[in-house]
CSV table of C-alpha atoms in Angstrom, one decimal:
chain,number,residue,atom,x,y,z
A,1456,MET,CA,0.1,0.0,0.1
A,1457,LEU,CA,1.3,3.5,-0.8
A,1458,LEU,CA,1.7,5.7,2.1
A,1459,ARG,CA,1.7,9.4,2.0
A,1460,PRO,CA,5.2,10.9,2.1
A,1461,THR,CA,6.0,13.3,4.9
A,1462,THR,CA,8.7,15.2,3.1
A,1463,ARG,CA,8.8,16.9,-0.3
A,1464,PRO,CA,11.5,16.0,-2.8
A,1465,LEU,CA,14.8,17.9,-3.2
A,1466,CYS,CA,15.3,20.1,-6.2
A,1467,PHE,CA,18.8,20.8,-7.5
A,1468,SER,CA,19.9,24.2,-6.2
A,1469,LEU,CA,22.1,24.8,-9.3
A,1470,CYS,CA,19.2,24.4,-11.7
A,1471,PHE,CA,16.0,24.4,-9.7
A,1472,HIS,CA,13.7,26.4,-7.5
A,1473,SER,CA,11.0,24.5,-5.6
A,1474,LYS,CA,8.0,25.0,-3.5
A,1475,ALA,CA,9.0,22.3,-0.9
A,1476,ARG,CA,8.3,21.8,2.8
A,1477,ARG,CA,11.6,20.0,3.6
A,1478,SER,CA,14.5,18.9,1.5
A,1479,TYR,CA,15.4,15.3,0.8
A,1480,ARG,CA,18.9,14.5,-0.3
A,1481,PRO,CA,19.2,11.3,-2.3
A,1482,LYS,CA,22.3,9.2,-1.6
A,1483,TRP,CA,23.8,9.9,-5.0
A,1484,LEU,CA,23.8,13.7,-4.7
A,1485,SER,CA,27.0,14.9,-3.0
A,1486,LYS,CA,27.4,18.1,-0.9
A,1487,ASP,CA,29.1,19.9,-3.7
A,1488,MET,CA,25.9,19.5,-5.8
A,1489,GLY,CA,27.8,18.7,-9.0
A,1490,ARG,CA,29.4,15.4,-8.3
A,1491,VAL,CA,27.2,12.3,-8.7
A,1492,GLU,CA,28.0,9.1,-6.8
A,1493,LEU,CA,26.6,6.2,-8.4
A,1494,ASP,CA,26.9,2.4,-7.8
A,1495,SER,CA,29.4,0.9,-10.1
A,1496,LYS,CA,26.7,-0.5,-12.5
A,1497,ALA,CA,27.6,-0.3,-16.2
A,1498,LYS,CA,25.6,2.3,-18.0
A,1499,ARG,CA,23.2,0.7,-20.4
A,1500,GLN,CA,22.1,1.9,-23.8
A,1501,ALA,CA,18.4,2.0,-24.7
A,1502,ASP,CA,17.1,-0.6,-27.1
A,1503,PHE,CA,14.9,0.4,-30.0
A,1504,ARG,CA,11.9,-2.0,-30.6
A,1505,LEU,CA,8.8,-2.1,-32.7
A,1506,CYS,CA,5.7,-3.3,-31.0
A,1507,ASN,CA,2.3,-4.0,-32.3
A,1508,VAL,CA,-0.2,-2.3,-30.0
A,1509,SER,CA,-3.9,-2.9,-30.8
A,1510,SER,CA,-2.9,-3.4,-34.5
A,1511,HIS,CA,-0.9,-0.2,-34.6
A,1512,MET,CA,3.0,-0.5,-35.1
A,1513,THR,CA,4.6,1.4,-32.3
A,1514,GLU,CA,8.2,2.5,-31.6
A,1515,LEU,CA,9.6,2.0,-28.3
A,1516,LEU,CA,12.9,2.8,-26.5
A,1517,GLU,CA,13.5,0.6,-23.5
A,1518,ILE,CA,16.0,-0.6,-21.0
A,1519,ARG,CA,15.1,-3.6,-19.0
A,1520,ALA,CA,16.6,-3.9,-15.6
A,1521,ASP,CA,17.8,-7.3,-14.2
A,1522,ASP,CA,15.7,-7.1,-11.1
A,1523,PRO,CA,13.4,-4.2,-11.4
A,1524,LYS,CA,11.6,-2.6,-8.4
A,1525,MET,CA,9.4,-0.4,-10.7
A,1526,HIS,CA,8.7,0.3,-14.4
A,1527,VAL,CA,8.9,3.8,-15.7
A,1528,LEU,CA,6.7,4.6,-18.7
A,1529,LEU,CA,7.6,7.8,-20.5
A,1530,ILE,CA,4.9,9.6,-22.5
A,1531,PRO,CA,6.4,12.0,-25.0
A,1532,GLY,CA,5.3,15.5,-26.0
A,1533,ASN,CA,4.3,16.5,-29.5
A,1534,PRO,CA,6.2,15.4,-31.6
A,1535,GLY,CA,6.0,12.0,-29.9
A,1536,VAL,CA,9.3,10.6,-31.4
A,1537,VAL,CA,10.8,8.4,-28.8
A,1538,THR,CA,14.4,8.8,-30.1
A,1539,PHE,CA,14.4,12.4,-28.9
A,1540,TYR,CA,14.4,10.9,-25.4
A,1541,LYS,CA,17.3,8.5,-25.7
A,1542,ASP,CA,19.8,10.4,-23.6
A,1543,PHE,CA,17.1,11.1,-21.0
A,1544,VAL,CA,16.1,7.4,-20.7
A,1545,GLU,CA,19.7,6.2,-20.4
A,1546,SER,CA,20.5,8.9,-17.8
A,1547,LEU,CA,17.4,8.2,-15.8
A,1548,TYR,CA,18.3,4.4,-15.7
A,1549,GLU,CA,21.8,5.3,-14.5
A,1550,PHE,CA,20.5,7.6,-11.8
A,1551,LEU,CA,18.0,5.1,-10.6
A,1552,GLU,CA,21.0,2.7,-10.3
A,1553,GLY,CA,19.4,-0.1,-12.4
A,1554,ASP,CA,16.4,-0.5,-10.1
A,1555,ALA,CA,13.8,0.4,-12.8
A,1556,SER,CA,12.9,-0.8,-16.2
A,1557,ILE,CA,12.2,2.1,-18.5
A,1558,THR,CA,10.1,2.4,-21.6
A,1559,ALA,CA,9.5,5.4,-23.8
A,1560,ILE,CA,6.5,4.9,-26.2
A,1561,SER,CA,5.9,6.8,-29.4
A,1562,HIS,CA,2.7,8.5,-30.4
A,1563,LEU,CA,0.8,6.8,-33.2
A,1564,SER,CA,2.2,7.7,-36.6
A,1565,HIS,CA,4.9,9.8,-35.2
A,1566,THR,CA,7.1,7.2,-36.6
A,1567,LYS,CA,9.7,6.7,-39.3
A,1568,LYS,CA,7.5,4.6,-41.5
A,1569,ASP,CA,3.9,5.3,-42.3
A,1570,TRP,CA,2.5,2.2,-40.7
A,1571,ASP,CA,-1.0,3.5,-40.6
A,1572,HIS,CA,-1.2,4.6,-44.1
A,1573,GLY,CA,-1.9,8.2,-43.7
A,1574,ARG,CA,-4.5,8.0,-40.8
A,1575,LEU,CA,-4.6,10.9,-38.4
A,1576,PHE,CA,-4.8,10.4,-34.6
A,1577,SER,CA,-6.4,12.7,-32.0
A,1578,LEU,CA,-5.2,13.5,-28.6
A,1579,GLU,CA,-7.8,11.0,-27.1
A,1580,GLU,CA,-6.8,8.3,-29.6
A,1581,GLN,CA,-3.1,8.8,-28.5
A,1582,THR,CA,-4.2,8.5,-24.9
A,1583,ASP,CA,-6.2,5.3,-25.6
A,1584,HIS,CA,-3.1,3.9,-27.4
A,1585,LYS,CA,-1.0,4.3,-24.3
A,1586,MET,CA,-3.6,2.6,-22.1
A,1587,ASP,CA,-3.8,-0.3,-24.5
A,1588,PHE,CA,0.1,-0.6,-24.2
A,1589,ILE,CA,-0.3,-0.9,-20.5
A,1590,LYS,CA,-3.0,-3.6,-20.8
A,1591,GLN,CA,-1.0,-5.5,-23.4
A,1592,GLU,CA,2.6,-5.2,-22.2
A,1593,LEU,CA,2.6,-4.2,-18.4
A,1594,GLU,CA,-0.7,-5.6,-17.1
A,1595,ASN,CA,1.0,-8.7,-15.6
A,1596,ILE,CA,4.1,-7.2,-14.3
A,1597,GLU,CA,4.5,-7.4,-10.6
A,1598,VAL,CA,6.3,-4.1,-9.9
A,1599,PRO,CA,4.4,-0.8,-9.8
A,1600,ILE,CA,4.3,1.7,-12.8
A,1601,ILE,CA,5.5,5.3,-12.7
A,1602,LEU,CA,4.3,7.6,-15.4
A,1603,VAL,CA,6.6,10.5,-16.6
A,1604,GLY,CA,5.0,12.7,-19.2
A,1605,HIS,CA,6.7,15.6,-21.1
A,1606,SER,CA,4.6,18.6,-22.3
A,1607,ILE,CA,1.3,17.2,-23.6
A,1608,GLY,CA,2.5,13.9,-22.3
A,1609,SER,CA,1.9,15.3,-18.9
A,1610,TYR,CA,-1.8,15.8,-19.6
A,1611,ILE,CA,-2.0,12.3,-21.2
A,1612,SER,CA,-0.2,10.8,-18.1
A,1613,ILE,CA,-2.7,12.4,-15.7
A,1614,ASP,CA,-5.6,11.0,-17.8
A,1615,MET,CA,-3.9,7.6,-17.7
A,1616,PHE,CA,-3.5,7.9,-14.0
A,1617,LYS,CA,-7.2,8.4,-13.6
A,1618,ARG,CA,-7.9,5.3,-15.6
A,1619,SER,CA,-5.3,3.1,-13.9
A,1620,SER,CA,-4.8,4.3,-10.4
A,1621,GLU,CA,-4.4,0.7,-9.0
A,1622,LYS,CA,-1.4,0.0,-11.2
A,1623,VAL,CA,0.2,3.4,-11.4
A,1624,ILE,CA,1.6,4.7,-8.1
A,1625,TYR,CA,3.2,8.0,-9.2
A,1626,CYS,CA,2.9,10.6,-12.0
A,1627,ILE,CA,5.5,13.2,-12.9
A,1628,GLY,CA,4.9,16.0,-15.4
A,1629,LEU,CA,7.9,17.7,-17.1
A,1630,TYR,CA,7.4,21.1,-18.6
A,1631,PRO,CA,3.6,20.3,-18.6
A,1632,PHE,CA,1.3,21.6,-21.2
A,1633,LEU,CA,-2.0,21.4,-19.2
A,1634,ALA,CA,-4.0,24.4,-20.5
A,1635,LEU,CA,-3.9,27.0,-23.3
A,1636,ASN,CA,-1.7,30.0,-22.7
A,1637,LEU,CA,-3.7,32.9,-24.1
A,1638,GLN,CA,-0.8,35.2,-23.7
A,1639,SER,CA,1.6,33.2,-25.9
A,1640,THR,CA,2.0,34.4,-29.5
A,1641,GLU,CA,3.8,31.2,-30.4
A,1642,GLN,CA,0.8,29.1,-29.3
A,1643,SER,CA,-1.5,31.4,-31.2
A,1644,ILE,CA,0.4,30.9,-34.4
A,1645,VAL,CA,0.7,27.1,-33.9
A,1646,GLY,CA,-3.1,26.9,-33.2
A,1647,LYS,CA,-4.0,28.8,-36.3
A,1648,ILE,CA,-1.7,26.6,-38.5
A,1649,ALA,CA,-3.0,23.4,-36.9
A,1650,ALA,CA,-6.6,24.5,-37.3
A,1651,SER,CA,-6.4,24.9,-41.1
A,1652,ARG,CA,-6.3,21.7,-43.0
A,1653,VAL,CA,-4.9,23.6,-46.1
A,1654,VAL,CA,-2.1,25.2,-44.2
A,1655,SER,CA,-1.3,22.0,-42.4
A,1656,VAL,CA,-1.1,20.0,-45.6
A,1657,ALA,CA,1.1,22.7,-47.3
A,1658,LEU,CA,3.5,22.9,-44.3
A,1659,SER,CA,3.8,19.1,-44.1
A,1660,LEU,CA,4.5,18.9,-47.8
A,1661,ILE,CA,7.2,21.5,-47.6
A,1662,VAL,CA,8.9,19.8,-44.6
A,1663,ALA,CA,8.6,16.5,-46.3
A,1664,SER,CA,10.3,17.9,-49.4
A,1665,LEU,CA,13.5,18.4,-47.3
A,1666,GLY,CA,13.7,14.6,-46.9
A,1667,PHE,CA,14.9,14.4,-50.6
A,1668,LEU,CA,18.1,16.3,-49.7
A,1669,PRO,CA,21.2,14.3,-49.0
A,1670,ARG,CA,21.3,13.5,-45.3
A,1671,SER,CA,24.5,15.5,-44.7
A,1672,ALA,CA,22.8,18.6,-46.2
A,1673,LEU,CA,19.7,18.0,-44.1
A,1674,ARG,CA,21.7,17.6,-41.0
A,1675,LEU,CA,23.4,21.0,-41.8
A,1676,ILE,CA,20.1,22.7,-42.2
A,1677,VAL,CA,18.6,21.2,-39.1
A,1678,THR,CA,21.7,22.1,-37.0
A,1679,ASN,CA,21.9,25.6,-38.2
A,1680,SER,CA,18.3,26.5,-38.1
A,1681,LEU,CA,16.8,25.0,-34.9
A,1682,ALA,CA,19.2,22.7,-33.3
A,1683,LYS,CA,22.5,24.5,-32.7
A,1684,SER,CA,22.9,23.1,-29.3
A,1685,TRP,CA,21.1,19.8,-29.8
A,1686,SER,CA,22.7,16.3,-29.5
A,1687,ALA,CA,23.6,14.3,-32.5
A,1688,VAL,CA,20.9,11.9,-31.4
A,1689,ALA,CA,18.2,14.7,-31.5
A,1690,VAL,CA,19.5,16.0,-34.8
A,1691,GLU,CA,19.2,12.5,-36.3
A,1692,ALA,CA,15.7,12.0,-34.9
A,1693,THR,CA,14.6,15.2,-36.6
A,1694,CYS,CA,16.1,14.1,-39.9
A,1695,SER,CA,14.7,10.6,-39.8
A,1696,HIS,CA,11.2,11.3,-38.5
A,1697,LEU,CA,10.1,14.9,-38.7
A,1698,VAL,CA,10.7,15.3,-42.4
A,1699,GLN,CA,8.1,12.5,-43.1
A,1700,TYR,CA,4.8,13.9,-44.4
A,1701,HIS,CA,2.7,11.5,-42.3
A,1702,THR,CA,4.6,12.5,-39.1
A,1703,MET,CA,4.1,16.2,-39.6
A,1704,ARG,CA,0.5,15.7,-40.5
A,1705,ASN,CA,-0.1,13.9,-37.4
A,1706,VAL,CA,1.9,16.4,-35.2
A,1707,LEU,CA,-0.3,19.2,-36.5
A,1708,PHE,CA,-3.6,17.2,-36.2
A,1709,MET,CA,-2.8,16.1,-32.8
A,1710,ALA,CA,-2.0,19.8,-32.0
A,1711,MET,CA,-5.4,20.8,-33.3
A,1712,THR,CA,-7.1,18.4,-30.9
A,1713,GLU,CA,-4.9,19.5,-28.1
A,1714,PHE,CA,-6.0,23.1,-28.5
A,1715,ARG,CA,-9.6,22.1,-28.4
A,1716,LYS,CA,-9.3,19.9,-25.4
A,1717,LEU,CA,-7.1,22.2,-23.3
A,1718,THR,CA,-9.7,25.0,-23.3
A,1719,ALA,CA,-11.2,23.2,-20.3
A,1720,THR,CA,-10.0,23.7,-16.7
A,1721,PRO,CA,-7.6,21.1,-15.3
A,1722,ASP,CA,-9.2,18.6,-12.9
A,1723,TRP,CA,-8.2,20.3,-9.7
A,1724,ALA,CA,-10.3,17.9,-7.6
A,1725,PHE,CA,-8.4,14.8,-8.8
A,1726,MET,CA,-5.1,16.5,-8.3
A,1727,ARG,CA,-6.1,17.5,-4.7
A,1728,GLU,CA,-7.2,14.0,-4.0
A,1729,ASN,CA,-3.8,12.5,-5.3
A,1730,LYS,CA,-1.5,15.4,-4.7
A,1731,GLU,CA,1.0,13.0,-2.9
A,1732,LYS,CA,1.3,11.0,-6.1
A,1733,LEU,CA,1.7,13.9,-8.5
A,1734,ALA,CA,4.8,16.2,-9.2
A,1735,PHE,CA,5.5,18.8,-11.8
A,1736,LEU,CA,8.6,20.4,-13.1
A,1737,PHE,CA,8.2,23.8,-14.9
A,1738,GLY,CA,10.7,25.8,-17.0
A,1739,GLY,CA,11.7,29.3,-16.2
A,1740,ASP,CA,10.8,30.6,-19.7
A,1741,ASP,CA,8.4,28.1,-21.2
A,1742,HIS,CA,5.1,29.3,-23.0
A,1743,TRP,CA,3.8,25.6,-23.1
A,1744,GLY,CA,4.1,25.3,-19.3
A,1745,PRO,CA,4.1,29.0,-18.2
A,1746,LEU,CA,4.8,30.1,-14.6
A,1747,GLN,CA,1.3,31.3,-14.3
A,1748,MET,CA,0.2,27.6,-14.4
A,1749,PHE,CA,2.9,26.8,-11.7
A,1750,GLU,CA,1.2,29.4,-9.5
A,1751,GLU,CA,-2.2,28.3,-10.3
A,1752,ILE,CA,-1.4,24.7,-9.4
A,1753,SER,CA,0.2,25.9,-6.2
A,1754,LYS,CA,-2.9,27.8,-5.3
A,1755,GLN,CA,-5.4,25.1,-6.3
A,1756,VAL,CA,-3.4,22.1,-4.9
A,1757,PRO,CA,-1.5,23.3,-1.8
A,1758,GLY,CA,1.3,20.9,-0.8
A,1759,ILE,CA,1.9,19.3,-4.2
A,1760,ALA,CA,5.5,18.9,-5.3
A,1761,LEU,CA,6.3,21.8,-7.8
A,1762,SER,CA,9.7,22.9,-9.0
A,1763,ILE,CA,11.1,25.3,-11.5
A,1764,GLU,CA,14.1,24.6,-13.7
A,1765,ARG,CA,15.9,27.6,-15.1
A,1766,GLY,CA,18.8,26.1,-17.0
A,1767,HIS,CA,17.2,24.4,-19.9
A,1768,ASN,CA,14.3,24.9,-22.3
A,1769,HIS,CA,11.1,23.0,-23.2
A,1770,ALA,CA,13.1,20.6,-25.4
A,1771,PHE,CA,15.3,19.6,-22.5
A,1772,SER,CA,15.7,16.0,-23.9
A,1773,CYS,CA,17.4,17.2,-27.1
A,1774,THR,CA,20.6,18.3,-25.2
A,1775,GLU,CA,22.8,15.9,-23.3
A,1776,ALA,CA,23.1,18.4,-20.4
A,1777,GLY,CA,19.3,19.0,-20.2
A,1778,ALA,CA,18.5,15.3,-20.4
A,1779,SER,CA,21.0,14.5,-17.6
A,1780,CYS,CA,19.9,17.4,-15.4
A,1781,VAL,CA,16.2,16.6,-15.6
A,1782,ALA,CA,16.9,12.9,-15.2
A,1783,LYS,CA,18.6,13.6,-11.9
A,1784,TYR,CA,15.5,15.5,-10.7
A,1785,VAL,CA,13.1,12.7,-11.8
A,1786,ALA,CA,15.3,10.1,-10.1
A,1787,SER,CA,15.2,12.1,-6.8
A,1788,LEU,CA,11.4,12.3,-6.9
A,1789,ILE,CA,11.1,8.6,-7.6
A,1790,LYS,CA,13.5,7.6,-4.8
A,1791,ASN,CA,11.8,9.9,-2.4
A,1792,GLN,CA,8.4,8.5,-3.3
A,1793,LEU,CA,9.5,4.8,-3.0
A,1794,LEU,CA,11.2,5.6,0.3
A,1795,HIS,CA,7.9,6.8,1.9
A,1796,SER,CA,5.9,4.1,0.2
A,1797,ARG,CA,7.8,1.5,2.2
A,1798,GLN,CA,7.3,3.3,5.6
């Protein structure tokens, strides 16, 4: 049985600000705040796997622990390309010292190949797809499930938590997109593009045309235009997945359904009832998860674990430093939660 924790998790003072009652120092965080002391377990690379989930081919990144005490399921943002999270998954496994199996699951048709033959999937269908995965792949595992969602993946994770509260013991939202930000010019532009089928098709065709370029030329364009600080893994994921017509159409179609769904107020009652099992990390300058939402959650759900990270942006997983920093934070939350669940 999960017991309520009596302390709030530590946030990294070099990167984070937290609304926390007391600090918890995980054993791997040294006093100098920069040196990590891990058990001498070899770092593992994440394996890529294709999995048929309810007749839909799905891309997975996973690391299977030898003797797992939990299973972490990562729900991506939009785009939901799992290879964007490779560095994060590997860092999280290392900081959890091999105690967790970790799976990152792609969104439907946010894949390298067009397995679904041009079909478009809504936010609700993407959520159903993740629930189908749990029922198919994780239903019979003996260890608890921890959900980690990024951006719109945070919204999806909370919805999944509602549907599978017996199996899921904890839910962490990273740079969460939980409601529309009416003050954001960027969101307004994205919303207008996604709402227009003509514009979405045209933009998807333009992006897909870049796929005909030599890979070296495409990498150069990606690196110089939007990914100057990105890791080689993230640049490759962009070149292999986002320049596909079916992927871009699904990114924009999913965004359209997100904007329609997120006009509603978050379910504050559910959050209050489960505040000891929820945690959120916000960015210092993130229009998808603005600090207004940080303050609103703090007001509506007093005592919930909230933190602000000011060293990296919304696409944290696309840089090695961002992936590592956020993985440390997530690992501290999980260790803190499991520590109190055993008391």
